[in-house]
Amino acid sequence: GESVGLHLPTLSVQEGDNSIINCAYSNSASDYFIWYKQESGKGPQFIIDIRSNMDKRQGQRVTVLLNKTVKHLSLQIAATQPGDSAVYFCAENGAGANNLFFGTGTRLTVIP
Amino acid sequence: DVKVTQSSRYLVKRTGEKVFLECVQDMDHENMFWYRQDPGLGLRLIYFSYDVKMKEKGDIPEGYSVSREKKERFSLILESASTNQTSMYLCASSTDPGGETQYFGPGTRLLVL
């Protein structure tokens, strides 16, 4: 089966600082990666995605970096705000199927 | 915006009961998915469907069945609920082809006593 893992299960950052959430994936055939944010009591919400032909993609206050050499994915959140407190999941599409394989998540806590 | 709705936010059932979880999406998506989410285990795929009346087993289909009679609706059925099926159930949908981005509903927290 697929293996998508996170380096740290929890991360605490000061409000205003930048956050970096890391993710390792195991399937070198994966060509699509996605980050989700899940707030307490809610379903996962799409944040940003990236395809394997890219190594960086930017959104609003978020950047995803993909390093295919070491099979590593990261999510950077600029100027972290209290509303960013949530669990963040990375996911990959495995061998190109429409399924996604999810990591277990990192809980981000923003300290005011 | 894509909207995926689930029939219940919280549900309490007794062991042996038949349980229906309903999911509806309003974006004409071909693909629909059912996951369960448990602490430390992340999201695990139960069943998915690429088209009406079509279903495929995910990673943990045992004890579950699904129904997709209409494109917008995907139902998860627990034939005889057991305590180990206490979990958060999440429905998602995506477009096809190549529509890997899945949009999730708010989840149903099921407690089986």
mmCIF file of C-alpha atoms in Angstrom:
data_model
loop_
_atom_site.group_PDB
_atom_site.id
_atom_site.type_symbol
_atom_site.label_atom_id
_atom_site.label_comp_id
_atom_site.label_asym_id
_atom_site.label_seq_id
_atom_site.Cartn_x
_atom_site.Cartn_y
_atom_site.Cartn_z
ATOM 1 C CA GLY A 1 0.000 0.000 0.000
ATOM 2 C CA GLU A 2 0.902 3.646 -0.147
ATOM 3 C CA SER A 3 2.749 5.384 2.618
ATOM 4 C CA VAL A 4 2.372 9.079 3.165
ATOM 5 C CA GLY A 5 3.833 10.328 6.385
ATOM 6 C CA LEU A 6 4.516 13.507 8.223
ATOM 7 C CA HIS A 7 7.718 14.345 10.045
ATOM 8 C CA LEU A 8 6.024 16.003 13.008
ATOM 9 C CA PRO A 9 2.588 15.238 14.395
ATOM 10 C CA THR A 10 2.321 18.651 16.116
ATOM 11 C CA LEU A 11 3.662 22.095 15.405
ATOM 12 C CA SER A 12 3.308 25.263 17.477
ATOM 13 C CA VAL A 13 4.158 28.653 16.025
ATOM 14 C CA GLN A 14 3.867 32.234 17.183
ATOM 15 C CA GLU A 15 1.278 34.379 15.468
ATOM 16 C CA GLY A 16 2.913 36.255 12.627
ATOM 17 C CA ASP A 17 5.694 33.733 12.109
ATOM 18 C CA ASN A 18 5.948 31.478 9.087
ATOM 19 C CA SER A 19 4.951 27.824 9.407
ATOM 20 C CA ILE A 20 6.423 24.883 7.556
ATOM 21 C CA ILE A 21 4.660 21.539 7.553
ATOM 22 C CA ASN A 22 6.499 18.619 6.027
ATOM 23 C CA CYS A 23 5.379 15.435 4.371
ATOM 24 C CA ALA A 24 7.218 12.418 2.983
ATOM 25 C CA TYR A 25 5.728 10.198 0.326
ATOM 26 C CA SER A 26 6.849 6.796 -0.818
ATOM 27 C CA ASN A 27 5.446 6.275 -4.326
ATOM 28 C CA SER A 28 7.758 7.763 -6.917
ATOM 29 C CA ALA A 29 5.002 7.272 -9.520
ATOM 30 C CA SER A 30 2.728 9.790 -7.789
ATOM 31 C CA ASP A 31 2.216 12.781 -10.029
ATOM 32 C CA TYR A 32 -0.256 14.814 -8.060
ATOM 33 C CA PHE A 33 -0.084 16.095 -4.492
ATOM 34 C CA ILE A 34 -2.528 18.061 -2.442
ATOM 35 C CA TRP A 35 -2.721 19.746 0.947
ATOM 36 C CA TYR A 36 -5.868 19.877 3.024
ATOM 37 C CA LYS A 37 -6.726 21.814 6.166
ATOM 38 C CA GLN A 38 -9.146 20.339 8.665
ATOM 39 C CA GLU A 39 -10.548 22.453 11.448
ATOM 40 C CA SER A 40 -12.089 20.862 14.474
ATOM 41 C CA GLY A 41 -15.465 19.310 13.711
ATOM 42 C CA LYS A 42 -15.253 20.004 9.980
ATOM 43 C CA GLY A 43 -14.350 18.114 6.849
ATOM 44 C CA PRO A 44 -10.973 18.613 5.123
ATOM 45 C CA GLN A 45 -10.762 21.755 3.034
ATOM 46 C CA PHE A 46 -8.626 22.041 -0.099
ATOM 47 C CA ILE A 47 -5.676 24.423 0.294
ATOM 48 C CA ILE A 48 -3.329 23.949 -2.626
ATOM 49 C CA ASP A 49 -2.140 21.275 -5.017
ATOM 50 C CA ILE A 50 0.879 20.640 -7.203
ATOM 51 C CA ARG A 51 1.744 18.320 -10.052
ATOM 52 C CA SER A 52 5.019 16.491 -10.366
ATOM 53 C CA ASN A 53 6.163 18.625 -13.293
ATOM 54 C CA MET A 54 6.465 21.547 -10.893
ATOM 55 C CA ASP A 55 8.621 22.067 -7.823
ATOM 56 C CA LYS A 56 6.863 25.089 -6.383
ATOM 57 C CA ARG A 57 3.417 26.563 -6.407
ATOM 58 C CA GLN A 58 2.122 29.607 -4.579
ATOM 59 C CA GLY A 59 -1.301 30.522 -3.373
ATOM 60 C CA GLN A 60 -2.575 33.138 -1.030
ATOM 61 C CA ARG A 61 -0.149 33.062 1.938
ATOM 62 C CA VAL A 62 0.648 29.435 1.159
ATOM 63 C CA THR A 63 3.409 27.816 -0.864
ATOM 64 C CA VAL A 64 3.857 24.160 -1.648
ATOM 65 C CA LEU A 65 7.309 22.819 -2.443
ATOM 66 C CA LEU A 66 7.912 19.460 -4.048
ATOM 67 C CA ASN A 67 11.269 17.716 -3.994
ATOM 68 C CA LYS A 68 10.939 14.604 -6.112
ATOM 69 C CA THR A 69 14.526 13.555 -5.516
ATOM 70 C CA VAL A 70 13.891 12.863 -1.853
ATOM 71 C CA LYS A 71 10.120 12.419 -2.197
ATOM 72 C CA HIS A 72 9.330 15.292 0.103
ATOM 73 C CA LEU A 73 6.500 17.776 0.131
ATOM 74 C CA SER A 74 6.135 20.851 2.293
ATOM 75 C CA LEU A 75 3.501 23.461 2.983
ATOM 76 C CA GLN A 76 4.624 26.919 3.963
ATOM 77 C CA ILE A 77 2.190 29.346 5.537
ATOM 78 C CA ALA A 78 3.288 32.958 5.673
ATOM 79 C CA ALA A 79 2.414 35.213 8.599
ATOM 80 C CA THR A 80 0.531 32.484 10.435
ATOM 81 C CA GLN A 81 -2.738 33.574 11.985
ATOM 82 C CA PRO A 82 -4.872 32.054 14.763
ATOM 83 C CA GLY A 83 -7.353 30.967 12.099
ATOM 84 C CA ASP A 84 -4.653 28.753 10.622
ATOM 85 C CA SER A 85 -4.802 26.479 13.661
ATOM 86 C CA ALA A 86 -5.963 23.123 12.317
ATOM 87 C CA VAL A 87 -4.777 19.699 11.247
ATOM 88 C CA TYR A 88 -3.033 19.691 7.887
ATOM 89 C CA PHE A 89 -2.979 16.625 5.637
ATOM 90 C CA CYS A 90 -0.926 15.900 2.600
ATOM 91 C CA ALA A 91 -2.149 13.404 0.030
ATOM 92 C CA GLU A 92 -0.792 11.831 -3.135
ATOM 93 C CA ASN A 93 -2.527 10.108 -5.982
ATOM 94 C CA GLY A 94 -0.365 6.999 -5.963
ATOM 95 C CA ALA A 95 0.080 5.569 -9.427
ATOM 96 C CA GLY A 96 -2.076 8.146 -11.137
ATOM 97 C CA ALA A 97 -5.466 6.873 -10.117
ATOM 98 C CA ASN A 98 -8.268 9.169 -9.063
ATOM 99 C CA ASN A 99 -7.815 7.918 -5.528
ATOM 100 C CA LEU A 100 -5.861 9.833 -2.956
ATOM 101 C CA PHE A 101 -3.676 8.433 -0.217
ATOM 102 C CA PHE A 102 -3.580 10.548 2.904
ATOM 103 C CA GLY A 103 -1.042 11.092 5.623
ATOM 104 C CA THR A 104 -2.101 11.046 9.258
ATOM 105 C CA GLY A 105 -1.870 14.819 9.613
ATOM 106 C CA THR A 106 0.034 17.502 11.533
ATOM 107 C CA ARG A 107 -1.730 19.615 14.106
ATOM 108 C CA LEU A 108 -0.729 23.262 13.799
ATOM 109 C CA THR A 109 -1.321 25.463 16.836
ATOM 110 C CA VAL A 110 -0.865 29.196 16.517
ATOM 111 C CA ILE A 111 0.070 30.963 19.727
ATOM 112 C CA PRO A 112 -1.340 34.501 19.929
ATOM 113 C CA ASP B 1 -18.293 26.691 -4.791
ATOM 114 C CA VAL B 2 -18.548 22.943 -4.564
ATOM 115 C CA LYS B 3 -20.944 21.812 -1.943
ATOM 116 C CA VAL B 4 -20.930 18.357 -0.450
ATOM 117 C CA THR B 5 -23.511 17.702 2.211
ATOM 118 C CA GLN B 6 -23.971 14.802 4.558
ATOM 119 C CA SER B 7 -27.302 13.882 6.043
ATOM 120 C CA SER B 8 -26.258 13.925 9.691
ATOM 121 C CA ARG B 9 -23.495 15.587 11.692
ATOM 122 C CA TYR B 10 -23.914 13.272 14.673
ATOM 123 C CA LEU B 11 -25.501 9.852 14.892
ATOM 124 C CA VAL B 12 -25.896 7.367 17.741
ATOM 125 C CA LYS B 13 -26.845 3.791 16.913
ATOM 126 C CA ARG B 14 -26.954 0.457 18.692
ATOM 127 C CA THR B 15 -24.951 -2.628 17.812
ATOM 128 C CA GLY B 16 -26.683 -4.630 15.107
ATOM 129 C CA GLU B 17 -28.668 -1.749 13.679
ATOM 130 C CA LYS B 18 -28.605 -0.980 9.971
ATOM 131 C CA VAL B 19 -27.200 2.487 9.395
ATOM 132 C CA PHE B 20 -27.515 4.697 6.325
ATOM 133 C CA LEU B 21 -25.198 7.641 5.751
ATOM 134 C CA GLU B 22 -26.193 9.884 2.887
ATOM 135 C CA CYS B 23 -23.990 12.183 0.837
ATOM 136 C CA VAL B 24 -25.076 14.651 -1.831
ATOM 137 C CA GLN B 25 -22.932 16.849 -4.073
ATOM 138 C CA ASP B 26 -24.210 19.653 -6.246
ATOM 139 C CA MET B 27 -21.397 20.021 -8.790
ATOM 140 C CA ASP B 28 -22.235 17.159 -11.162
ATOM 141 C CA HIS B 29 -19.075 15.313 -10.137
ATOM 142 C CA GLU B 30 -18.588 11.831 -11.497
ATOM 143 C CA ASN B 31 -16.484 10.503 -8.631
ATOM 144 C CA MET B 32 -17.617 10.066 -5.057
ATOM 145 C CA PHE B 33 -15.822 8.596 -2.086
ATOM 146 C CA TRP B 34 -16.476 7.429 1.457
ATOM 147 C CA TYR B 35 -13.724 7.565 4.084
ATOM 148 C CA ARG B 36 -13.533 6.967 7.762
ATOM 149 C CA GLN B 37 -11.220 8.998 9.935
ATOM 150 C CA ASP B 38 -9.793 7.696 13.192
ATOM 151 C CA PRO B 39 -7.158 9.227 15.497
ATOM 152 C CA GLY B 40 -3.665 8.241 14.451
ATOM 153 C CA LEU B 41 -4.879 6.450 11.327
ATOM 154 C CA GLY B 42 -5.779 9.351 9.091
ATOM 155 C CA LEU B 43 -8.335 8.954 6.328
ATOM 156 C CA ARG B 44 -8.986 5.455 5.074
ATOM 157 C CA LEU B 45 -10.956 4.808 1.915
ATOM 158 C CA ILE B 46 -13.974 2.547 2.351
ATOM 159 C CA TYR B 47 -15.627 2.638 -1.091
ATOM 160 C CA PHE B 48 -15.690 4.866 -4.107
ATOM 161 C CA SER B 49 -17.756 5.251 -7.235
ATOM 162 C CA TYR B 50 -16.855 6.563 -10.684
ATOM 163 C CA ASP B 51 -20.344 6.534 -12.094
ATOM 164 C CA VAL B 52 -23.953 5.847 -11.328
ATOM 165 C CA LYS B 53 -24.533 2.251 -10.191
ATOM 166 C CA MET B 54 -20.798 1.672 -10.177
ATOM 167 C CA LYS B 55 -18.757 0.982 -7.034
ATOM 168 C CA GLU B 56 -15.256 -0.049 -6.161
ATOM 169 C CA LYS B 57 -13.850 -1.292 -2.874
ATOM 170 C CA GLY B 58 -11.354 0.865 -1.108
ATOM 171 C CA ASP B 59 -8.903 -0.184 1.556
ATOM 172 C CA ILE B 60 -11.382 -1.168 4.281
ATOM 173 C CA PRO B 61 -14.717 -2.232 2.720
ATOM 174 C CA GLU B 62 -15.528 -4.986 5.222
ATOM 175 C CA GLY B 63 -18.764 -4.364 7.074
ATOM 176 C CA TYR B 64 -19.873 -1.678 4.641
ATOM 177 C CA SER B 65 -21.766 -1.425 1.388
ATOM 178 C CA VAL B 66 -22.641 1.519 -0.849
ATOM 179 C CA SER B 67 -25.300 2.624 -3.266
ATOM 180 C CA ARG B 68 -25.126 5.122 -6.124
ATOM 181 C CA GLU B 69 -28.512 5.275 -7.812
ATOM 182 C CA LYS B 70 -28.170 8.911 -8.850
ATOM 183 C CA LYS B 71 -25.094 10.853 -9.848
ATOM 184 C CA GLU B 72 -25.366 13.363 -7.040
ATOM 185 C CA ARG B 73 -25.992 10.902 -4.217
ATOM 186 C CA PHE B 74 -23.696 8.290 -2.690
ATOM 187 C CA SER B 75 -24.896 6.305 0.299
ATOM 188 C CA LEU B 76 -22.831 4.329 2.780
ATOM 189 C CA ILE B 77 -24.571 1.445 4.510
ATOM 190 C CA LEU B 78 -23.533 -0.352 7.645
ATOM 191 C CA GLU B 79 -25.497 -3.590 7.391
ATOM 192 C CA SER B 80 -25.101 -4.451 11.070
ATOM 193 C CA ALA B 81 -23.341 -1.751 13.029
ATOM 194 C CA SER B 82 -20.590 -2.754 15.418
ATOM 195 C CA THR B 83 -18.744 -0.758 18.060
ATOM 196 C CA ASN B 84 -15.542 -0.774 16.001
ATOM 197 C CA GLN B 85 -17.398 1.239 13.373
ATOM 198 C CA THR B 86 -17.596 4.186 15.731
ATOM 199 C CA SER B 87 -15.774 6.831 13.743
ATOM 200 C CA MET B 88 -15.953 10.040 11.743
ATOM 201 C CA TYR B 89 -17.252 9.343 8.247
ATOM 202 C CA LEU B 90 -16.311 11.699 5.443
ATOM 203 C CA CYS B 91 -17.774 11.865 1.976
ATOM 204 C CA ALA B 92 -15.936 13.485 -0.934
ATOM 205 C CA SER B 93 -16.462 14.096 -4.636
ATOM 206 C CA SER B 94 -14.297 14.994 -7.611
ATOM 207 C CA THR B 95 -14.557 15.541 -11.338
ATOM 208 C CA ASP B 96 -13.370 13.169 -14.005
ATOM 209 C CA PRO B 97 -11.067 12.715 -15.840
ATOM 210 C CA GLY B 98 -7.954 13.685 -13.944
ATOM 211 C CA GLY B 99 -9.949 15.391 -11.237
ATOM 212 C CA GLU B 100 -7.889 14.317 -8.319
ATOM 213 C CA THR B 101 -8.922 17.232 -6.152
ATOM 214 C CA GLN B 102 -11.530 15.889 -3.795
ATOM 215 C CA TYR B 103 -14.022 18.120 -2.058
ATOM 216 C CA PHE B 104 -15.220 16.950 1.313
ATOM 217 C CA GLY B 105 -18.439 17.163 3.226
ATOM 218 C CA PRO B 106 -18.556 18.212 6.899
ATOM 219 C CA GLY B 107 -18.455 14.643 8.170
ATOM 220 C CA THR B 108 -20.768 12.448 10.217
ATOM 221 C CA ARG B 109 -19.620 11.425 13.651
ATOM 222 C CA LEU B 110 -21.110 8.001 14.331
ATOM 223 C CA LEU B 111 -21.211 6.412 17.756
ATOM 224 C CA VAL B 112 -22.211 2.758 17.946
ATOM 225 C CA LEU B 113 -23.180 1.611 21.427
#
